[in-house]
mmCIF file of C-alpha atoms in Angstrom:
data_model
loop_
_atom_site.group_PDB
_atom_site.id
_atom_site.type_symbol
_atom_site.label_atom_id
_atom_site.label_comp_id
_atom_site.label_asym_id
_atom_site.label_seq_id
_atom_site.Cartn_x
_atom_site.Cartn_y
_atom_site.Cartn_z
ATOM 1 C CA UNK O 1 -0.118 0.042 0.006
ATOM 2 C CA UNK O 2 2.743 2.253 0.631
ATOM 3 C CA UNK O 3 4.734 1.867 -2.573
ATOM 4 C CA UNK O 4 1.426 2.312 -4.363
ATOM 5 C CA UNK O 5 0.947 5.272 -2.766
ATOM 6 C CA UNK O 6 4.187 6.960 -3.355
ATOM 7 C CA UNK O 7 3.723 6.214 -7.405
ATOM 8 C CA UNK O 8 0.306 7.616 -7.164
ATOM 9 C CA UNK O 9 1.890 10.857 -5.106
ATOM 10 C CA UNK O 10 4.753 12.184 -7.386
ATOM 11 C CA UNK O 11 2.628 12.559 -10.265
ATOM 12 C CA UNK O 12 -0.637 13.902 -8.484
ATOM 13 C CA UNK O 13 1.789 16.322 -6.584
ATOM 14 C CA UNK O 14 3.239 18.304 -9.366
ATOM 15 C CA UNK O 15 0.168 18.201 -12.116
ATOM 16 C CA UNK O 16 -2.880 19.178 -9.063
ATOM 17 C CA UNK O 17 -0.972 21.408 -6.704
ATOM 18 C CA UNK O 18 2.538 22.540 -8.933
ATOM 19 C CA UNK O 19 4.778 20.525 -6.573
ATOM 20 C CA UNK O 20 7.697 19.646 -7.763
ATOM 21 C CA UNK O 21 10.576 17.887 -5.576
ATOM 22 C CA UNK O 22 13.164 15.289 -6.144
ATOM 23 C CA UNK O 23 11.509 13.153 -3.590
ATOM 24 C CA UNK O 24 8.271 13.387 -5.930
ATOM 25 C CA UNK O 25 9.205 12.549 -8.947
ATOM 26 C CA UNK O 26 6.341 13.589 -11.614
ATOM 27 C CA UNK O 27 6.971 11.653 -15.011
ATOM 28 C CA UNK O 28 5.713 12.049 -18.756
ATOM 29 C CA UNK O 29 3.916 10.071 -20.795
ATOM 30 C CA UNK O 30 4.249 12.404 -24.075
ATOM 31 C CA UNK O 31 6.483 15.361 -24.514
ATOM 32 C CA UNK O 32 6.171 15.864 -28.318
ATOM 33 C CA UNK O 33 4.812 14.549 -31.270
ATOM 34 C CA UNK O 34 5.667 11.428 -32.770
ATOM 35 C CA UNK O 35 5.949 12.515 -36.442
ATOM 36 C CA UNK O 36 9.219 11.193 -37.700
ATOM 37 C CA UNK O 37 10.004 8.421 -35.187
ATOM 38 C CA UNK O 38 8.271 4.924 -36.959
ATOM 39 C CA UNK O 39 9.930 4.827 -40.825
ATOM 40 C CA UNK O 40 7.411 2.120 -42.495
ATOM 41 C CA UNK O 41 8.317 2.375 -45.847
ATOM 42 C CA UNK O 42 10.931 0.311 -46.523
ATOM 43 C CA UNK O 43 8.782 -2.722 -45.320
#
């Protein structure tokens, strides 16, 4: 339970409250548009 709360607290602290600390790190799923990342023209 403590580990799950720690994993949830990081993103919530930054996204809801605007708190950025080294202890509660947030994560970013997508940071940019993925154009040009995959080239499927050679398949």
